[in-house]
Amino acid sequence: MATTESYSGLLCIGDPHLCGRVPGFRRDDYPHVILAKLRWALRYADEQSLLPCILGDLFHYPRDNANWLLVELMDLFDGRALTVAGNHDCGENTLNCDDTLSILLAAGKLRSLEIPWRGRLGSAPAVVGGTHWGQKLPAEFTDPDQPRWVFWITHHDVRFPGYEEGGHFNCREIPGVDLVVNGHIHRHLPDVTAGRTLWCNPGNIARVNRSDITRQHEPGVLRIDVTENGWTKTRMAVPHESFESVFQSDMVQAGAQSAPSAFIDGLAALQRHKTDDGQGLKEFLEKNLSRFDPPVAAEINRLATEVLGHAR
Ligand SMILES: [Mn+2]
């Protein structure tokens, strides 16, 4: 059913990965920093008359998110923004009532793209649809209203140039769909034209993992402007700090000294670089446990798992 909503285009916001605790090796106040980025993006969309579309993974953890974070989001979202569910939003294979994202959808603060949005973009009738993580993309899209533009949001492991190793399927033409914007893959990758469908992977607004790929990534959003004759797309940086200022420096690795003392030195380094979710401990153990007898290594692992189980 057509709505009277009208925007000049879309603002695609990739994978915020919000959480109440600091993930991995971030050293800054990640929960509030990322919330501020999302707030910046939504305000920008509002000022520019763009319809905000979240590309999935609004949350880093699907469940048991901090109450304060949910209250902030209840205040931030006004029911206009669209979203698909990402793998991080779902505790199981599909989104259900135990997942935090379901609260925002049930409260009418966010709209699920499972039901395509219909309205006007750049004064032309348009549809924005989407497919949740783990669900099959449509083979084609047809609509009796014959919209001028059909845009589709996905959160899938798609093979893009530069991401051939991880992708599960190739970009393909979806008859009736002009543009697919994919979340999930956190870096900005080159566009792919498949027949009459263009595929984009703009990357996300949050840097979660400390890696060389993240080091090169500029957090940004993708704006789609619809004009009388067509549409244009522009990737825009979201204000952010340098990689060095948001991530802890690489942890000191245990050297070639005798095993126990190197291990203890490494543990001392861990104390100086504590991470909220135990990422540092996990990596440290992966690198160093092989030097212990298997029963000792297994016991250390068991204790670590027990401790980290309480870390969320
Ligand atoms: Mn993600």
Coordinates of C-alpha atoms and ligand atoms in Angstrom, one line a residue:
M1 CA 0.0 0.0 0.0
A2 CA 1.4 3.4 -1.0
T3 CA 2.3 5.8 1.7
T4 CA 2.5 9.6 1.5
E5 CA 6.1 9.5 2.8
S6 CA 8.5 11.4 0.7
Y7 CA 12.3 11.8 0.9
S8 CA 15.0 13.0 -1.5
G9 CA 16.8 9.7 -1.1
L10 CA 18.3 7.1 1.3
L11 CA 21.0 7.2 3.9
C12 CA 22.5 3.7 4.3
I13 CA 24.1 3.1 7.7
G14 CA 26.3 0.0 7.9
D15 CA 26.6 -2.3 10.9
P16 CA 26.7 0.0 14.0
H17 CA 27.5 -2.9 16.4
L18 CA 26.2 -1.1 19.4
C19 CA 26.9 -2.5 22.8
G20 CA 27.1 -1.4 26.4
R21 CA 30.6 -2.8 27.0
V22 CA 33.8 -2.1 25.1
P23 CA 34.4 -4.9 22.6
G24 CA 37.8 -6.3 21.6
F25 CA 40.8 -4.0 21.8
R26 CA 39.0 -0.6 21.7
R27 CA 40.5 1.7 24.3
D28 CA 37.9 4.5 24.1
D29 CA 34.4 4.8 25.4
Y30 CA 33.1 2.6 22.5
P31 CA 29.4 2.4 23.7
H32 CA 29.0 6.2 23.7
V33 CA 31.3 6.8 20.7
I34 CA 29.3 4.6 18.4
L35 CA 26.0 5.8 19.7
A36 CA 27.2 9.3 18.8
K37 CA 28.0 8.2 15.3
L38 CA 24.5 6.7 14.9
R39 CA 23.1 10.0 16.2
W40 CA 25.2 12.0 13.8
A41 CA 24.0 9.8 10.9
L42 CA 20.3 10.1 11.8
R43 CA 20.5 13.8 12.3
Y44 CA 22.3 14.2 8.9
A45 CA 19.6 12.1 7.3
D46 CA 16.9 14.3 8.8
E47 CA 18.6 17.5 7.7
Q48 CA 19.0 16.2 4.2
S49 CA 15.6 14.6 3.9
L50 CA 17.0 11.1 3.5
L51 CA 15.3 8.0 4.7
P52 CA 17.7 6.1 7.1
C53 CA 18.3 2.5 6.3
I54 CA 20.3 0.4 8.7
L55 CA 22.2 -2.4 7.0
G56 CA 21.9 -4.9 10.0
D57 CA 23.9 -5.6 13.1
L58 CA 22.5 -2.6 15.0
F59 CA 23.7 -4.6 18.0
H60 CA 27.0 -6.3 18.7
Y61 CA 25.4 -8.8 21.0
P62 CA 21.8 -10.0 20.2
R63 CA 20.6 -10.2 23.8
D64 CA 21.0 -8.9 27.3
N65 CA 22.0 -5.5 26.2
A66 CA 22.4 -2.7 28.7
N67 CA 19.1 -1.0 29.7
W68 CA 20.6 2.5 29.3
L69 CA 21.5 1.7 25.7
L70 CA 18.0 0.6 24.9
V71 CA 16.5 3.7 26.6
E72 CA 18.9 5.9 24.4
L73 CA 17.8 4.1 21.3
M74 CA 14.1 4.4 22.2
D75 CA 14.8 8.2 22.3
L76 CA 16.9 8.3 19.2
F77 CA 14.7 6.4 16.8
D78 CA 11.4 7.9 15.8
G79 CA 9.9 5.1 13.8
R80 CA 11.1 6.2 10.4
A81 CA 14.4 4.3 10.1
L82 CA 14.3 0.9 8.3
T83 CA 16.4 -2.1 9.1
V84 CA 17.2 -5.6 8.3
A85 CA 18.3 -8.0 11.0
G86 CA 22.0 -8.9 10.9
N87 CA 23.7 -12.1 12.2
H88 CA 24.8 -10.2 15.4
D89 CA 21.2 -9.1 16.0
C90 CA 20.0 -12.7 16.1
G91 CA 20.7 -15.1 19.0
E92 CA 19.5 -18.0 16.8
N93 CA 19.1 -18.4 13.1
T94 CA 16.3 -15.9 12.8
L95 CA 15.3 -12.9 14.8
N96 CA 12.9 -13.7 17.7
C97 CA 11.4 -12.2 20.8
D98 CA 14.5 -12.9 22.9
D99 CA 16.6 -10.6 20.8
T100 CA 16.9 -6.9 21.7
L101 CA 16.2 -5.7 18.2
S102 CA 12.7 -7.1 18.5
I103 CA 12.0 -4.6 21.3
L104 CA 12.7 -1.7 19.0
L105 CA 10.6 -3.2 16.2
A106 CA 7.7 -4.1 18.5
A107 CA 7.8 -0.5 20.0
G108 CA 7.5 0.9 16.5
K109 CA 10.8 2.7 16.8
L110 CA 12.3 0.9 13.8
R111 CA 10.7 -0.7 10.8
S112 CA 11.6 -4.1 9.5
L113 CA 12.4 -4.3 5.8
E114 CA 10.7 -7.6 5.6
I115 CA 7.7 -5.5 4.7
P116 CA 8.9 -3.3 1.8
W117 CA 8.7 0.4 2.3
R118 CA 6.6 2.2 -0.3
G119 CA 6.7 6.0 -0.8
R120 CA 8.3 8.6 -2.9
L121 CA 12.0 9.2 -3.4
G122 CA 13.0 12.3 -5.3
S123 CA 9.3 12.7 -6.1
A124 CA 9.1 9.3 -8.0
P125 CA 7.3 6.3 -6.6
A126 CA 9.8 3.9 -5.1
V127 CA 10.1 0.7 -3.0
V128 CA 12.8 -0.1 -0.5
G129 CA 12.9 -3.8 0.4
G130 CA 15.3 -5.9 2.3
T131 CA 16.3 -9.4 3.3
H132 CA 17.3 -10.4 6.8
W133 CA 20.5 -12.3 7.5
G134 CA 20.2 -16.0 6.6
Q135 CA 17.1 -15.5 4.4
K136 CA 17.1 -16.0 0.7
L137 CA 17.1 -13.0 -1.6
P138 CA 14.2 -12.8 -4.0
A139 CA 14.8 -14.2 -7.5
E140 CA 13.0 -11.1 -8.8
F141 CA 10.8 -8.2 -7.6
T142 CA 7.6 -7.3 -9.3
D143 CA 5.0 -4.8 -8.0
P144 CA 1.6 -3.9 -9.5
D145 CA 2.2 -0.3 -8.8
Q146 CA 5.3 -0.3 -11.0
P147 CA 7.6 1.9 -8.9
R148 CA 10.2 3.9 -10.7
W149 CA 12.9 2.7 -8.4
V150 CA 13.4 -0.4 -6.3
F151 CA 16.3 -0.5 -3.7
W152 CA 17.1 -3.5 -1.7
I153 CA 19.0 -3.9 1.6
T154 CA 20.8 -7.1 2.5
H155 CA 23.1 -8.4 5.2
H156 CA 24.8 -11.3 3.4
D157 CA 28.2 -12.9 2.7
V158 CA 28.4 -11.7 -0.9
R159 CA 31.5 -12.1 -3.1
F160 CA 32.7 -8.6 -3.9
P161 CA 36.1 -7.8 -5.5
G162 CA 38.5 -7.9 -2.6
Y163 CA 36.3 -10.3 -0.6
E164 CA 36.4 -13.4 -2.9
E165 CA 37.7 -15.6 0.0
G166 CA 34.7 -15.1 2.3
G167 CA 31.7 -14.7 0.0
H168 CA 29.1 -17.4 -0.4
F169 CA 27.5 -16.2 -3.6
N170 CA 28.1 -13.8 -6.4
C171 CA 26.4 -10.6 -7.1
R172 CA 23.6 -11.4 -9.5
E173 CA 20.9 -9.5 -11.4
I174 CA 17.6 -9.4 -9.5
P175 CA 15.1 -8.4 -12.2
G176 CA 13.1 -5.5 -10.9
V177 CA 15.8 -4.3 -8.4
D178 CA 17.9 -1.4 -9.3
L179 CA 20.4 -1.3 -6.4
V180 CA 21.4 -3.7 -3.6
V181 CA 23.2 -2.2 -0.6
N182 CA 24.8 -4.9 1.5
G183 CA 25.9 -4.7 5.2
H184 CA 27.8 -7.5 7.0
I185 CA 31.2 -7.0 5.3
H186 CA 32.7 -4.2 7.3
R187 CA 35.0 -2.7 4.7
H188 CA 34.1 -0.6 1.7
L189 CA 34.4 -2.7 -1.5
P190 CA 34.1 -1.9 -5.2
D191 CA 30.7 -1.9 -6.8
V192 CA 29.5 -4.8 -9.0
T193 CA 27.1 -4.4 -11.9
A194 CA 25.1 -7.5 -12.5
G195 CA 22.8 -7.0 -15.5
R196 CA 20.5 -4.1 -14.4
T197 CA 21.2 -4.5 -10.7
L198 CA 24.1 -2.6 -9.1
W199 CA 25.6 -4.0 -5.9
C200 CA 27.3 -1.8 -3.3
N201 CA 29.1 -2.7 -0.1
P202 CA 29.8 0.6 1.7
G203 CA 31.3 -0.9 4.9
N204 CA 30.3 0.1 8.4
I205 CA 30.3 3.1 10.8
A206 CA 32.0 1.2 13.7
R207 CA 35.5 -0.3 13.9
V208 CA 35.2 -3.4 16.0
N209 CA 38.2 -5.6 15.3
R210 CA 41.8 -4.4 15.6
S211 CA 43.1 -5.5 12.2
D212 CA 45.0 -4.1 9.2
I213 CA 41.7 -4.1 7.3
T214 CA 40.1 -2.0 10.0
R215 CA 43.2 0.3 10.0
Q216 CA 42.5 1.1 6.4
H217 CA 38.8 1.5 6.8
E218 CA 37.2 5.0 7.0
P219 CA 33.9 4.7 8.9
G220 CA 31.2 6.1 6.6
V221 CA 27.6 6.0 5.3
L222 CA 26.3 5.8 1.8
R223 CA 23.8 8.4 0.6
I224 CA 21.6 7.7 -2.4
D225 CA 20.1 10.8 -4.0
V226 CA 17.2 10.3 -6.3
T227 CA 16.7 12.9 -9.1
E228 CA 14.2 13.3 -11.9
N229 CA 16.5 11.3 -14.3
G230 CA 18.1 8.8 -12.0
W231 CA 20.0 8.4 -8.8
T232 CA 23.5 9.1 -7.6
K233 CA 25.4 7.6 -4.7
T234 CA 28.0 9.2 -2.5
R235 CA 30.0 7.6 0.3
M236 CA 30.5 10.0 3.1
A237 CA 32.9 9.7 6.1
V238 CA 31.3 9.8 9.6
P239 CA 33.4 11.9 12.0
H240 CA 35.8 9.6 13.7
E241 CA 39.1 9.4 15.6
S242 CA 42.3 7.8 14.3
F243 CA 42.8 4.1 14.4
E244 CA 45.7 4.5 16.9
S245 CA 43.6 6.6 19.3
V246 CA 40.7 4.1 19.4
F247 CA 42.6 0.8 19.6
Q248 CA 45.1 -0.5 22.2
S249 CA 48.5 -1.0 20.8
D250 CA 49.4 -4.6 19.9
M251 CA 49.9 -6.8 23.0
V252 CA 53.4 -7.8 24.0
Q253 CA 53.9 -11.4 22.8
A254 CA 55.6 -13.9 25.0
G255 CA 59.2 -14.3 23.7
A256 CA 61.5 -17.2 23.3
Q257 CA 62.5 -17.3 27.0
S258 CA 61.6 -20.3 29.2
A259 CA 57.9 -21.0 29.0
P260 CA 56.5 -20.1 32.4
S261 CA 58.3 -16.8 32.8
A262 CA 57.4 -15.7 29.2
F263 CA 53.8 -16.7 29.9
I264 CA 53.8 -14.7 33.2
D265 CA 55.3 -11.7 31.5
G266 CA 52.6 -11.9 28.9
L267 CA 49.9 -12.1 31.6
A268 CA 51.4 -9.0 33.2
A269 CA 51.0 -7.3 29.8
L270 CA 47.4 -8.4 29.7
Q271 CA 46.8 -6.7 33.0
R272 CA 47.9 -3.4 31.5
H273 CA 45.7 -3.9 28.4
K274 CA 42.5 -5.3 29.9
T275 CA 39.6 -5.7 27.5
D276 CA 36.0 -5.8 28.7
D277 CA 35.0 -8.9 26.8
G278 CA 38.2 -10.9 27.3
Q279 CA 39.3 -10.6 23.7
G280 CA 42.9 -10.0 24.9
L281 CA 42.9 -13.1 27.1
K282 CA 41.4 -15.2 24.3
E283 CA 44.1 -14.2 21.8
F284 CA 46.8 -14.5 24.4
L285 CA 45.8 -18.1 25.2
E286 CA 45.5 -19.0 21.6
K287 CA 49.1 -17.9 21.0
N288 CA 50.6 -19.4 24.1
L289 CA 48.8 -22.4 25.4
S290 CA 50.6 -24.8 23.0
R291 CA 53.7 -24.5 25.2
F292 CA 52.0 -26.3 28.1
D293 CA 51.3 -30.0 28.6
P294 CA 47.9 -30.8 27.1
P295 CA 46.2 -31.5 30.5
V296 CA 47.5 -28.1 31.9
A297 CA 46.5 -26.3 28.7
A298 CA 43.0 -27.8 28.9
E299 CA 42.6 -26.8 32.5
I300 CA 43.6 -23.2 31.8
N301 CA 41.2 -23.1 28.9
R302 CA 38.4 -24.4 31.0
L303 CA 39.0 -21.8 33.7
A304 CA 39.2 -19.0 31.0
T305 CA 35.9 -20.2 29.4
E306 CA 34.2 -20.1 32.8
V307 CA 35.5 -16.6 33.6
L308 CA 34.7 -15.2 30.1
G309 CA 31.2 -16.7 30.3
H310 CA 30.6 -14.1 33.0
A311 CA 32.2 -11.3 31.0
R312 CA 29.1 -10.2 29.1
Ligands
MN1 MN 28.5 -6.8 11.3

